[in-house]
CSV table of C-alpha atoms and ligand atoms in Angstrom, one decimal:
chain,number,residue,atom,x,y,z
A,16,MET,CA,119.1,50.0,16.0
A,17,ALA,CA,115.9,50.8,14.2
A,18,LYS,CA,112.9,52.0,16.2
A,19,LYS,CA,110.5,49.4,17.6
A,20,VAL,CA,107.0,49.6,16.1
A,21,ALA,CA,103.8,49.4,18.1
A,22,MET,CA,100.2,49.3,16.9
A,23,VAL,CA,97.4,50.6,19.2
A,24,THR,CA,93.8,50.0,18.2
A,25,GLY,CA,91.1,52.4,19.4
A,26,ALA,CA,93.8,55.1,19.5
A,27,GLY,CA,91.6,58.1,18.5
A,28,GLN,CA,90.5,58.9,22.1
A,29,GLY,CA,90.5,57.7,25.7
A,30,ILE,CA,92.9,55.0,26.9
A,31,GLY,CA,94.1,54.1,23.4
A,32,GLU,CA,95.1,57.7,22.8
A,33,ALA,CA,97.0,57.8,26.1
A,34,ILE,CA,98.8,54.5,25.3
A,35,ALA,CA,99.8,55.7,21.9
A,36,LYS,CA,101.2,58.9,23.2
A,37,ARG,CA,103.1,57.2,26.0
A,38,LEU,CA,104.6,54.5,23.7
A,39,ALA,CA,105.7,57.3,21.3
A,40,LYS,CA,107.3,59.0,24.2
A,41,ASP,CA,109.1,55.8,25.1
A,42,GLY,CA,110.6,55.7,21.6
A,43,PHE,CA,108.2,53.5,19.7
A,44,ALA,CA,107.0,54.4,16.2
A,45,VAL,CA,103.3,54.0,16.7
A,46,ALA,CA,100.5,52.9,14.2
A,47,LEU,CA,97.2,54.3,15.3
A,48,VAL,CA,94.0,52.4,14.4
A,49,ALA,CA,90.3,53.3,14.5
A,50,ARG,CA,87.4,53.2,12.1
A,51,HIS,CA,87.7,56.9,11.1
A,52,LEU,CA,90.7,59.0,10.2
A,53,ASP,CA,89.8,62.4,11.8
A,54,ASN,CA,90.5,61.6,15.5
A,55,LEU,CA,93.5,59.5,14.5
A,56,GLN,CA,95.0,62.4,12.5
A,57,LYS,CA,94.6,64.7,15.4
A,58,VAL,CA,96.4,62.3,17.8
A,59,ALA,CA,99.1,61.6,15.2
A,60,LYS,CA,99.8,65.3,14.8
A,61,GLU,CA,100.1,65.7,18.6
A,62,ILE,CA,102.6,62.8,18.7
A,63,GLU,CA,104.6,64.3,15.8
A,64,ASP,CA,104.5,67.8,17.3
A,65,ALA,CA,106.0,66.2,20.5
A,66,GLY,CA,108.9,64.7,18.4
A,67,GLY,CA,107.4,61.2,18.0
A,68,GLU,CA,106.5,59.1,14.9
A,69,ALA,CA,102.9,58.2,14.2
A,70,PHE,CA,101.0,56.5,11.3
A,71,PRO,CA,97.2,56.7,11.3
A,72,VAL,CA,95.5,53.8,9.6
A,73,THR,CA,91.8,52.9,9.5
A,74,ALA,CA,90.4,49.5,10.3
A,75,ASP,CA,87.3,48.1,11.9
A,76,VAL,CA,88.8,45.6,14.4
A,77,SER,CA,85.8,43.3,14.0
A,78,ASN,CA,86.8,42.8,10.3
A,79,ARG,CA,89.7,40.4,10.1
A,80,ASP,CA,90.8,41.4,6.6
A,81,GLU,CA,91.0,45.1,7.6
A,82,VAL,CA,93.1,44.3,10.7
A,83,LEU,CA,95.5,42.2,8.7
A,84,ALA,CA,95.7,44.9,6.0
A,85,ALA,CA,96.4,47.6,8.7
A,86,VAL,CA,99.3,45.6,10.0
A,87,ASP,CA,100.7,45.0,6.5
A,88,LYS,CA,100.4,48.8,5.8
A,89,THR,CA,102.3,49.5,9.1
A,90,ILE,CA,105.1,47.1,8.1
A,91,ASP,CA,105.3,48.9,4.7
A,92,HIS,CA,105.4,52.3,6.4
A,93,PHE,CA,107.7,51.6,9.4
A,94,GLY,CA,109.6,48.5,8.2
A,95,ASP,CA,109.0,46.4,11.3
A,96,PHE,CA,106.3,45.3,13.8
A,97,ASN,CA,107.0,44.5,17.5
A,98,VAL,CA,104.1,45.3,19.8
A,99,MET,CA,100.3,44.9,19.3
A,100,VAL,CA,97.9,46.6,21.8
A,101,ASN,CA,94.4,45.3,21.2
A,102,ASN,CA,92.7,48.2,23.0
A,103,ALA,CA,89.6,49.0,21.0
A,104,GLY,CA,86.4,48.0,22.7
A,105,VAL,CA,82.7,48.8,23.2
A,106,ALA,CA,80.6,48.7,26.4
A,107,PRO,CA,76.9,49.1,26.1
A,108,THR,CA,74.9,48.7,29.4
A,109,THR,CA,72.8,45.6,29.2
A,110,PRO,CA,70.7,44.7,32.2
A,111,ILE,CA,70.1,40.9,31.9
A,112,ASP,CA,66.5,41.0,30.8
A,113,THR,CA,67.3,43.4,28.0
A,114,VAL,CA,70.1,41.4,26.4
A,115,THR,CA,69.5,40.8,22.7
A,116,LYS,CA,71.3,38.7,20.0
A,117,GLU,CA,72.3,42.0,18.4
A,118,ASP,CA,74.0,43.2,21.6
A,119,LEU,CA,75.9,40.0,21.8
A,120,ASP,CA,76.9,40.0,18.1
A,121,TYR,CA,78.0,43.6,18.3
A,122,VAL,CA,80.1,43.5,21.5
A,123,TYR,CA,81.6,40.1,20.8
A,124,SER,CA,82.5,41.1,17.3
A,125,VAL,CA,84.5,44.1,18.5
A,126,ASN,CA,85.9,43.0,21.9
A,127,VAL,CA,86.4,39.3,21.4
A,128,TYR,CA,86.7,38.7,17.6
A,129,GLY,CA,88.6,42.0,17.3
A,130,THR,CA,91.2,40.9,19.8
A,131,ILE,CA,91.6,37.5,18.1
A,132,TRP,CA,92.1,39.1,14.7
A,133,GLY,CA,94.6,41.5,16.2
A,134,ILE,CA,96.5,38.6,17.7
A,135,GLN,CA,96.5,36.7,14.4
A,136,ALA,CA,97.7,39.8,12.5
A,137,ALA,CA,100.5,40.5,15.0
A,138,HIS,CA,101.6,36.8,15.0
A,139,GLU,CA,101.7,36.9,11.1
A,140,ALA,CA,103.8,40.0,11.3
A,141,PHE,CA,106.3,38.6,13.9
A,142,LYS,CA,106.7,35.5,11.7
A,143,LYS,CA,107.2,37.6,8.6
A,144,MET,CA,109.8,39.8,10.3
A,145,GLY,CA,111.6,36.8,11.9
A,146,HIS,CA,111.4,37.9,15.5
A,147,PRO,CA,109.1,37.6,18.5
A,148,GLY,CA,107.0,40.4,19.8
A,149,LYS,CA,104.6,41.4,22.5
A,150,ILE,CA,100.8,41.2,22.5
A,151,ILE,CA,98.8,43.2,25.0
A,152,ASN,CA,95.0,42.9,25.3
A,153,ALA,CA,92.5,45.2,27.0
A,154,THR,CA,90.3,43.4,29.5
A,155,SER,CA,88.7,45.3,32.5
A,156,GLN,CA,88.1,45.0,36.2
A,157,ALA,CA,84.7,43.9,34.9
A,158,GLY,CA,86.5,41.0,33.2
A,159,VAL,CA,87.9,39.9,36.6
A,160,VAL,CA,84.7,40.2,38.7
A,161,GLY,CA,81.1,40.4,37.4
A,162,ASN,CA,79.7,43.9,37.3
A,163,PRO,CA,75.9,44.5,37.5
A,164,ASN,CA,74.2,45.6,34.3
A,165,LEU,CA,77.2,44.6,32.1
A,166,THR,CA,76.5,40.9,31.3
A,167,VAL,CA,77.5,41.3,27.7
A,168,TYR,CA,80.6,43.5,28.2
A,169,SER,CA,81.8,41.7,31.4
A,170,SER,CA,81.6,38.3,29.8
A,171,SER,CA,83.5,39.6,26.7
A,172,LYS,CA,86.2,40.9,29.0
A,173,PHE,CA,86.4,37.5,30.9
A,174,ALA,CA,86.9,36.0,27.5
A,175,ILE,CA,89.9,38.3,26.8
A,176,ARG,CA,91.6,36.9,29.9
A,177,GLY,CA,91.0,33.4,28.7
A,178,ILE,CA,92.3,34.2,25.2
A,179,THR,CA,95.4,35.9,26.8
A,180,GLN,CA,96.2,32.8,28.8
A,181,VAL,CA,95.7,30.3,25.9
A,182,VAL,CA,97.7,32.3,23.4
A,183,ALA,CA,100.5,33.0,25.9
A,184,ARG,CA,101.0,29.3,26.1
A,185,GLU,CA,100.8,28.8,22.3
A,186,LEU,CA,103.3,31.6,21.5
A,187,ALA,CA,105.8,31.2,24.4
A,188,GLU,CA,108.0,28.8,22.4
A,189,GLU,CA,108.6,31.6,19.9
A,190,GLY,CA,109.5,34.1,22.7
A,191,THR,CA,106.3,36.1,22.2
A,192,THR,CA,104.6,37.3,25.4
A,193,VAL,CA,100.9,37.8,25.7
A,194,ASN,CA,99.4,39.8,28.6
A,195,ALA,CA,96.3,41.8,29.4
A,196,PHE,CA,95.6,45.0,31.3
A,197,ALA,CA,92.5,45.5,33.4
A,198,PRO,CA,91.6,49.2,33.9
A,199,GLY,CA,89.2,50.2,36.7
A,200,ILE,CA,87.1,53.3,36.3
A,201,VAL,CA,88.8,55.5,33.8
A,202,LYS,CA,87.8,59.1,32.8
A,203,THR,CA,87.0,58.4,29.1
A,204,PRO,CA,84.0,58.8,26.9
A,205,MET,CA,83.2,55.1,27.4
A,206,MET,CA,83.0,55.4,31.2
A,207,TYR,CA,81.0,58.6,31.2
A,208,ASP,CA,78.5,56.9,28.9
A,209,ILE,CA,78.2,53.9,31.1
A,210,ALA,CA,77.7,56.1,34.2
A,211,HIS,CA,75.0,58.0,32.3
A,212,GLN,CA,73.1,54.9,31.2
A,213,VAL,CA,73.3,53.2,34.7
A,214,GLY,CA,72.1,56.5,36.3
A,215,GLN,CA,69.2,56.8,33.8
A,216,ASN,CA,68.1,53.2,34.3
A,217,ALA,CA,67.9,53.9,38.1
A,218,GLY,CA,66.2,57.3,37.6
A,219,LYS,CA,69.3,58.9,39.1
A,220,SER,CA,72.1,61.2,38.1
A,221,ASP,CA,75.3,60.5,36.1
A,222,GLU,CA,77.3,61.1,39.3
A,223,TRP,CA,75.2,58.5,41.1
A,224,GLY,CA,75.9,56.1,38.1
A,225,MET,CA,79.6,56.8,38.4
A,226,GLN,CA,79.6,56.2,42.1
A,227,THR,CA,78.1,52.7,41.8
A,228,PHE,CA,81.4,51.8,40.1
A,229,ALA,CA,83.8,54.2,41.9
A,230,LYS,CA,82.8,53.8,45.5
A,231,ASP,CA,85.1,50.8,46.1
A,232,ILE,CA,88.4,52.3,44.7
A,233,ALA,CA,90.9,52.0,47.6
A,234,LEU,CA,93.0,55.0,46.3
A,235,LYS,CA,89.8,57.1,46.3
A,236,ARG,CA,90.2,58.7,42.9
A,237,LEU,CA,89.0,57.8,39.4
A,238,SER,CA,91.7,56.7,37.0
A,239,GLU,CA,93.3,58.9,34.4
A,240,PRO,CA,93.9,57.3,31.0
A,241,GLU,CA,97.6,57.9,31.7
A,242,ASP,CA,97.5,55.6,34.7
A,243,VAL,CA,96.6,52.8,32.4
A,244,ALA,CA,99.1,53.9,29.7
A,245,ASN,CA,101.9,53.6,32.4
A,246,ALA,CA,101.1,49.9,32.9
A,247,VAL,CA,100.9,49.2,29.2
A,248,ALA,CA,104.3,50.9,28.7
A,249,PHE,CA,105.7,48.3,31.2
A,250,LEU,CA,104.0,45.4,29.3
A,251,ALA,CA,105.4,46.8,26.0
A,252,GLY,CA,108.9,47.2,27.2
A,253,PRO,CA,111.8,44.9,28.1
A,254,ASP,CA,111.1,45.0,31.9
A,255,SER,CA,108.2,42.6,31.4
A,256,ASP,CA,110.1,40.1,29.3
A,257,TYR,CA,109.6,37.3,31.9
A,258,ILE,CA,105.9,37.9,32.3
A,259,THR,CA,103.3,36.2,30.1
A,260,GLY,CA,99.7,35.1,30.3
A,261,GLN,CA,99.0,37.6,33.1
A,262,THR,CA,96.3,40.3,33.7
A,263,LEU,CA,97.7,43.4,35.2
A,264,GLU,CA,95.0,45.2,37.2
A,265,VAL,CA,95.3,49.0,37.1
A,266,ASP,CA,92.2,49.9,39.2
A,267,GLY,CA,93.4,51.9,42.2
A,268,GLY,CA,92.9,48.8,44.4
A,269,MET,CA,89.3,47.8,43.5
A,270,GLN,CA,90.2,44.1,43.8
A,271,PHE,CA,93.0,42.1,45.3
A,272,HIS,CA,94.3,38.7,44.2
B,316,NAD,N1,87.0,53.6,30.5
B,316,NAD,C1,87.1,52.6,31.4
B,316,NAD,O1,86.7,52.9,32.6
B,316,NAD,C2,87.5,51.2,31.1
B,316,NAD,C3,87.6,50.3,32.1
B,316,NAD,C4,88.0,49.0,31.9
B,316,NAD,C5,88.4,48.7,30.6
B,316,NAD,N2,88.3,49.6,29.6
B,316,NAD,C6,88.7,49.1,28.2
B,316,NAD,O2,89.7,49.9,27.7
B,316,NAD,C7,89.6,50.0,26.3
B,316,NAD,C8,89.5,51.5,25.9
B,316,NAD,O3,88.4,52.1,26.5
B,316,NAD,P1,88.1,53.6,26.5
B,316,NAD,O4,87.5,53.9,27.8
B,316,NAD,O5,89.3,54.4,26.1
B,316,NAD,O6,86.9,53.6,25.4
B,316,NAD,P2,86.5,54.8,24.4
B,316,NAD,O7,85.1,54.4,23.9
B,316,NAD,O8,86.7,56.1,24.9
B,316,NAD,O9,87.5,54.5,23.2
B,316,NAD,C9,87.4,53.3,22.5
B,316,NAD,C10,88.1,53.5,21.1
B,316,NAD,O10,87.9,52.2,20.4
B,316,NAD,C11,87.4,52.6,19.1
B,316,NAD,N3,86.6,51.5,18.5
B,316,NAD,C12,85.4,51.1,18.9
B,316,NAD,N4,85.0,50.1,18.1
B,316,NAD,C13,85.9,49.9,17.1
B,316,NAD,C14,86.1,49.1,16.0
B,316,NAD,N5,85.1,48.2,15.7
B,316,NAD,N6,87.2,49.1,15.3
B,316,NAD,C15,88.1,50.0,15.6
B,316,NAD,N7,88.1,50.9,16.6
B,316,NAD,C16,87.0,50.8,17.4
B,316,NAD,C17,86.6,53.8,19.3
B,316,NAD,O11,86.5,54.5,18.1
B,316,NAD,C18,87.4,54.6,20.3
B,316,NAD,O12,88.5,55.3,19.7
B,316,NAD,C19,88.4,49.2,25.9
B,316,NAD,O13,88.7,47.9,25.5
B,316,NAD,C20,87.6,49.2,27.2
B,316,NAD,O14,86.7,48.1,27.3
B,316,NAD,C21,87.9,50.9,29.8
Protein backbone atom coordinates (compact mmCIF):
# COMPACT_ATOMS: atom_id res chain seq x y z
CA MET A 1 0.00 0.00 0.00
CA ALA A 2 1.19 3.53 -0.79
CA LYS A 3 2.19 5.78 2.09
CA LYS A 4 -0.47 8.01 3.57
CA VAL A 5 0.15 11.72 3.08
CA ALA A 6 -0.26 14.40 5.77
CA MET A 7 0.11 18.16 5.54
CA VAL A 8 1.09 20.21 8.60
CA THR A 9 0.82 24.00 8.49
CA GLY A 10 3.16 26.10 10.61
CA ALA A 11 5.65 23.23 10.46
CA GLY A 12 8.83 25.34 10.59
CA GLN A 13 9.05 25.45 14.40
CA GLY A 14 7.29 24.69 17.66
CA ILE A 15 4.30 22.36 17.80
CA GLY A 16 3.98 22.05 14.00
CA GLU A 17 7.60 20.89 13.70
CA ALA A 18 7.03 18.26 16.41
CA ILE A 19 3.81 17.07 14.74
CA ALA A 20 5.51 16.79 11.33
CA LYS A 21 8.39 14.78 12.80
CA ARG A 22 6.06 12.47 14.71
CA LEU A 23 3.80 11.82 11.69
CA ALA A 24 6.87 11.08 9.56
CA LYS A 25 8.03 8.62 12.22
CA ASP A 26 4.57 7.01 12.11
CA GLY A 27 5.03 6.41 8.37
CA PHE A 28 3.28 9.38 6.79
CA ALA A 29 4.85 11.26 3.90
CA VAL A 30 4.62 14.82 5.23
CA ALA A 31 4.10 18.15 3.44
CA LEU A 32 5.45 21.02 5.54
CA VAL A 33 3.82 24.44 5.12
CA ALA A 34 4.86 27.91 6.28
CA ARG A 35 5.39 31.31 4.68
CA HIS A 36 9.18 30.97 4.30
CA LEU A 37 11.24 28.05 3.04
CA ASP A 38 14.32 28.29 5.27
CA ASN A 39 12.92 26.74 8.47
CA LEU A 40 10.89 24.24 6.46
CA GLN A 41 13.97 23.03 4.60
CA LYS A 42 15.78 22.50 7.88
CA VAL A 43 12.89 20.46 9.33
CA ALA A 44 12.52 18.53 6.05
CA LYS A 45 16.20 17.61 6.10
CA GLU A 46 15.95 16.38 9.70
CA ILE A 47 12.94 14.22 8.75
CA GLU A 48 14.76 12.81 5.72
CA ASP A 49 17.95 12.18 7.71
CA ALA A 50 15.80 10.12 10.11
CA GLY A 51 14.52 8.03 7.17
CA GLY A 52 11.21 9.85 6.56
CA GLU A 53 9.73 11.64 3.55
CA ALA A 54 9.12 15.41 3.63
CA PHE A 55 8.06 18.03 1.09
CA PRO A 56 8.45 21.71 2.05
CA VAL A 57 5.95 24.02 0.37
CA THR A 58 5.36 27.71 1.06
CA ALA A 59 1.92 29.20 1.65
CA ASP A 60 0.43 31.95 3.78
CA VAL A 61 -2.54 30.15 5.34
CA SER A 62 -4.58 33.35 5.35
CA ASN A 63 -4.47 33.29 1.53
CA ARG A 64 -7.02 30.79 0.21
CA ASP A 65 -5.42 30.43 -3.24
CA GLU A 66 -2.00 29.70 -1.73
CA VAL A 67 -3.43 27.00 0.56
CA LEU A 68 -5.27 25.30 -2.31
CA ALA A 69 -2.12 25.49 -4.45
CA ALA A 70 -0.01 23.96 -1.64
CA VAL A 71 -2.37 20.98 -1.43
CA ASP A 72 -2.33 20.55 -5.24
CA LYS A 73 1.48 20.63 -5.24
CA THR A 74 1.49 18.00 -2.48
CA ILE A 75 -0.76 15.69 -4.52
CA ASP A 76 1.53 16.20 -7.54
CA HIS A 77 4.55 15.38 -5.38
CA PHE A 78 3.31 12.46 -3.23
CA GLY A 79 0.32 11.22 -5.29
CA ASP A 80 -2.25 11.27 -2.49
CA PHE A 81 -3.66 13.33 0.39
CA ASN A 82 -5.06 11.86 3.62
CA VAL A 83 -4.57 14.11 6.65
CA MET A 84 -4.65 17.90 7.08
CA VAL A 85 -3.29 19.44 10.29
CA ASN A 86 -4.31 23.11 10.44
CA ASN A 87 -1.72 24.07 13.05
CA ALA A 88 -0.43 27.52 11.99
CA GLY A 89 -1.54 30.26 14.34
CA VAL A 90 -0.64 33.65 15.79
CA ALA A 91 -1.19 34.88 19.34
CA PRO A 92 -0.58 38.54 20.13
CA THR A 93 -1.41 39.68 23.67
CA THR A 94 -4.39 42.06 23.52
CA PRO A 95 -5.70 43.49 26.81
CA ILE A 96 -9.31 44.43 26.08
CA ASP A 97 -8.83 48.21 25.96
CA THR A 98 -6.04 47.91 23.40
CA VAL A 99 -7.85 45.74 20.85
CA THR A 100 -7.81 47.22 17.34
CA LYS A 101 -9.46 46.29 14.06
CA GLU A 102 -5.96 45.47 12.75
CA ASP A 103 -5.46 42.94 15.60
CA LEU A 104 -8.78 41.29 14.80
CA ASP A 105 -8.14 41.21 11.02
CA TYR A 106 -4.64 39.79 11.48
CA VAL A 107 -5.45 37.08 14.03
CA TYR A 108 -8.75 36.02 12.48
CA SER A 109 -7.23 35.91 8.97
CA VAL A 110 -4.58 33.41 10.11
CA ASN A 111 -6.30 31.42 12.87
CA VAL A 112 -9.90 31.33 11.63
CA TYR A 113 -9.81 31.99 7.89
CA GLY A 114 -6.61 29.94 7.60
CA THR A 115 -8.30 26.95 9.22
CA ILE A 116 -11.33 27.25 6.94
CA TRP A 117 -9.12 27.48 3.81
CA GLY A 118 -7.19 24.45 5.04
CA ILE A 119 -10.42 22.49 5.53
CA GLN A 120 -11.69 23.46 2.07
CA ALA A 121 -8.40 22.52 0.42
CA ALA A 122 -8.30 19.16 2.21
CA HIS A 123 -11.93 18.40 1.35
CA GLU A 124 -11.25 19.20 -2.33
CA ALA A 125 -8.28 16.84 -2.21
CA PHE A 126 -10.26 14.00 -0.58
CA LYS A 127 -12.95 14.34 -3.27
CA LYS A 128 -10.34 14.41 -6.03
CA MET A 129 -8.59 11.30 -4.66
CA GLY A 130 -11.95 9.53 -4.11
CA HIS A 131 -11.50 8.68 -0.43
CA PRO A 132 -12.21 10.24 2.98
CA GLY A 133 -9.55 11.74 5.20
CA LYS A 134 -8.88 13.32 8.55
CA ILE A 135 -8.84 17.02 9.40
CA ILE A 136 -7.22 18.15 12.63
CA ASN A 137 -7.39 21.77 13.82
CA ALA A 138 -5.33 23.58 16.45
CA THR A 139 -7.41 25.23 19.13
CA SER A 140 -6.03 25.91 22.65
CA GLN A 141 -6.91 25.65 26.32
CA ALA A 142 -7.56 29.38 25.73
CA GLY A 143 -10.23 28.29 23.25
CA VAL A 144 -11.95 26.21 25.93
CA VAL A 145 -11.91 28.76 28.75
CA GLY A 146 -11.29 32.53 28.49
CA ASN A 147 -7.74 33.61 29.29
CA PRO A 148 -7.06 37.18 30.50
CA ASN A 149 -5.28 39.51 28.03
CA LEU A 150 -6.10 37.24 25.09
CA THR A 151 -9.52 38.45 23.88
CA VAL A 152 -8.58 38.25 20.21
CA TYR A 153 -6.62 34.99 20.35
CA SER A 154 -8.98 33.20 22.77
CA SER A 155 -12.04 34.11 20.73
CA SER A 156 -10.36 32.91 17.51
CA LYS A 157 -9.64 29.57 19.21
CA PHE A 158 -13.25 29.28 20.49
CA ALA A 159 -14.21 29.71 16.82
CA ILE A 160 -11.97 26.79 15.84
CA ARG A 161 -13.92 24.48 18.14
CA GLY A 162 -17.18 25.68 16.58
CA ILE A 163 -15.86 25.18 13.05
CA THR A 164 -14.63 21.70 14.02
CA GLN A 165 -18.06 20.67 15.28
CA VAL A 166 -19.92 22.06 12.26
CA VAL A 167 -17.62 20.55 9.64
CA ALA A 168 -17.51 17.21 11.50
CA ARG A 169 -21.27 16.98 10.96
CA GLU A 170 -21.05 18.12 7.33
CA LEU A 171 -18.33 15.66 6.29
CA ALA A 172 -19.35 12.66 8.43
CA GLU A 173 -21.46 11.21 5.62
CA GLU A 174 -18.30 10.91 3.50
CA GLY A 175 -16.38 9.20 6.31
CA THR A 176 -14.09 12.17 6.94
CA THR A 177 -13.43 12.98 10.59
CA VAL A 178 -12.76 16.48 11.90
CA ASN A 179 -11.25 16.99 15.35
CA ALA A 180 -9.28 19.60 17.26
CA PHE A 181 -6.44 19.52 19.74
CA ALA A 182 -6.16 22.02 22.59
CA PRO A 183 -2.60 22.44 23.87
CA GLY A 184 -1.96 23.96 27.29
CA ILE A 185 1.25 25.85 27.99
CA VAL A 186 3.81 24.57 25.50
CA LYS A 187 7.51 25.48 25.34
CA THR A 188 7.52 27.14 21.91
CA PRO A 189 8.52 30.60 20.61
CA MET A 190 4.81 31.59 20.71
CA MET A 191 4.42 30.82 24.42
CA TYR A 192 7.71 32.47 25.44
CA ASP A 193 6.56 35.57 23.55
CA ILE A 194 3.16 35.65 25.31
CA ALA A 195 4.84 35.19 28.73
CA HIS A 196 7.22 38.05 27.90
CA GLN A 197 4.40 40.41 26.85
CA VAL A 198 2.19 39.59 29.85
CA GLY A 199 5.18 40.06 32.19
CA GLN A 200 6.07 43.40 30.55
CA ASN A 201 2.45 44.66 30.76
CA ALA A 202 2.47 43.96 34.53
CA GLY A 203 5.99 45.37 35.03
CA LYS A 204 7.19 41.90 36.00
CA SER A 205 9.51 39.18 34.66
CA ASP A 206 8.99 36.68 31.81
CA GLU A 207 8.96 33.93 34.45
CA TRP A 208 6.11 35.72 36.27
CA GLY A 209 4.28 36.01 32.93
CA MET A 210 4.69 32.27 32.31
CA GLN A 211 3.49 31.41 35.82
CA THR A 212 0.23 33.33 35.33
CA PHE A 213 -0.60 30.61 32.79
CA ALA A 214 1.33 27.65 34.22
CA LYS A 215 0.34 27.73 37.89
CA ASP A 216 -2.81 25.63 37.37
CA ILE A 217 -1.24 22.69 35.52
CA ALA A 218 -2.15 19.57 37.57
CA LEU A 219 0.87 17.63 36.30
CA LYS A 220 3.15 20.48 37.45
CA ARG A 221 5.26 20.82 34.32
CA LEU A 222 5.08 22.84 31.12
CA SER A 223 4.24 20.93 27.95
CA GLU A 224 6.86 19.83 25.45
CA PRO A 225 5.79 20.19 21.78
CA GLU A 226 6.09 16.38 21.59
CA ASP A 227 3.30 15.97 24.20
CA VAL A 228 0.97 17.65 21.71
CA ALA A 229 2.38 15.72 18.73
CA ASN A 230 1.55 12.43 20.53
CA ALA A 231 -2.13 13.41 20.70
CA VAL A 232 -2.19 14.60 17.08
CA ALA A 233 -0.64 11.27 16.00
CA PHE A 234 -3.63 9.55 17.62
CA LEU A 235 -6.09 11.84 15.81
CA ALA A 236 -4.25 11.25 12.50
CA GLY A 237 -4.18 7.47 12.84
CA PRO A 238 -6.76 4.66 12.65
CA ASP A 239 -7.29 4.42 16.44
CA SER A 240 -9.40 7.62 16.28
CA ASP A 241 -11.62 6.46 13.40
CA TYR A 242 -14.78 6.55 15.57
CA ILE A 243 -14.09 10.03 16.98
CA THR A 244 -15.28 13.21 15.27
CA GLY A 245 -16.21 16.77 16.23
CA GLN A 246 -14.16 16.55 19.42
CA THR A 247 -11.53 18.72 21.06
CA LEU A 248 -8.78 16.72 22.72
CA GLU A 249 -7.26 18.77 25.55
CA VAL A 250 -3.54 18.17 25.95
CA ASP A 251 -2.85 20.51 28.85
CA GLY A 252 -1.45 18.46 31.73
CA GLY A 253 -4.79 18.76 33.50
CA MET A 254 -5.54 22.50 33.43
CA GLN A 255 -9.24 21.92 32.89
CA PHE A 256 -11.57 18.97 33.29
CA HIS A 257 -14.80 18.35 31.42
N1 LIG B 1 2.57 27.28 22.45
C1 LIG B 1 1.48 27.11 23.17
O1 LIG B 1 1.55 27.11 24.41
C2 LIG B 1 0.15 26.88 22.50
C3 LIG B 1 -0.94 26.65 23.35
C4 LIG B 1 -2.18 26.42 22.80
C5 LIG B 1 -2.34 26.41 21.42
N2 LIG B 1 -1.28 26.64 20.61
C6 LIG B 1 -1.53 26.61 19.16
O2 LIG B 1 -0.69 25.66 18.55
C7 LIG B 1 -0.35 26.10 17.23
C8 LIG B 1 1.17 26.14 17.08
O3 LIG B 1 1.69 27.03 18.04
P1 LIG B 1 3.24 27.17 18.38
O4 LIG B 1 3.34 27.44 19.82
O5 LIG B 1 4.01 26.07 17.77
O6 LIG B 1 3.52 28.56 17.63
P2 LIG B 1 4.85 29.14 16.93
O7 LIG B 1 4.64 30.62 16.81
O8 LIG B 1 6.04 28.65 17.62
O9 LIG B 1 4.73 28.49 15.48
C9 LIG B 1 3.66 28.82 14.64
C10 LIG B 1 4.03 28.52 13.22
O10 LIG B 1 2.98 29.00 12.37
C11 LIG B 1 3.55 29.72 11.29
N3 LIG B 1 2.63 30.72 10.76
C12 LIG B 1 2.17 31.84 11.40
N4 LIG B 1 1.39 32.53 10.57
C13 LIG B 1 1.33 31.85 9.39
C14 LIG B 1 0.69 32.08 8.16
N5 LIG B 1 -0.07 33.16 7.95
N6 LIG B 1 0.85 31.17 7.18
C15 LIG B 1 1.62 30.08 7.37
N7 LIG B 1 2.26 29.81 8.52
C16 LIG B 1 2.13 30.70 9.52
C17 LIG B 1 4.79 30.35 11.88
O11 LIG B 1 5.71 30.70 10.88
C18 LIG B 1 5.31 29.22 12.77
O12 LIG B 1 6.08 28.31 12.03
C19 LIG B 1 -0.98 27.48 17.05
O13 LIG B 1 -2.22 27.36 16.37
C20 LIG B 1 -1.22 27.93 18.47
O14 LIG B 1 -2.27 28.84 18.58
C21 LIG B 1 -0.03 26.88 21.12
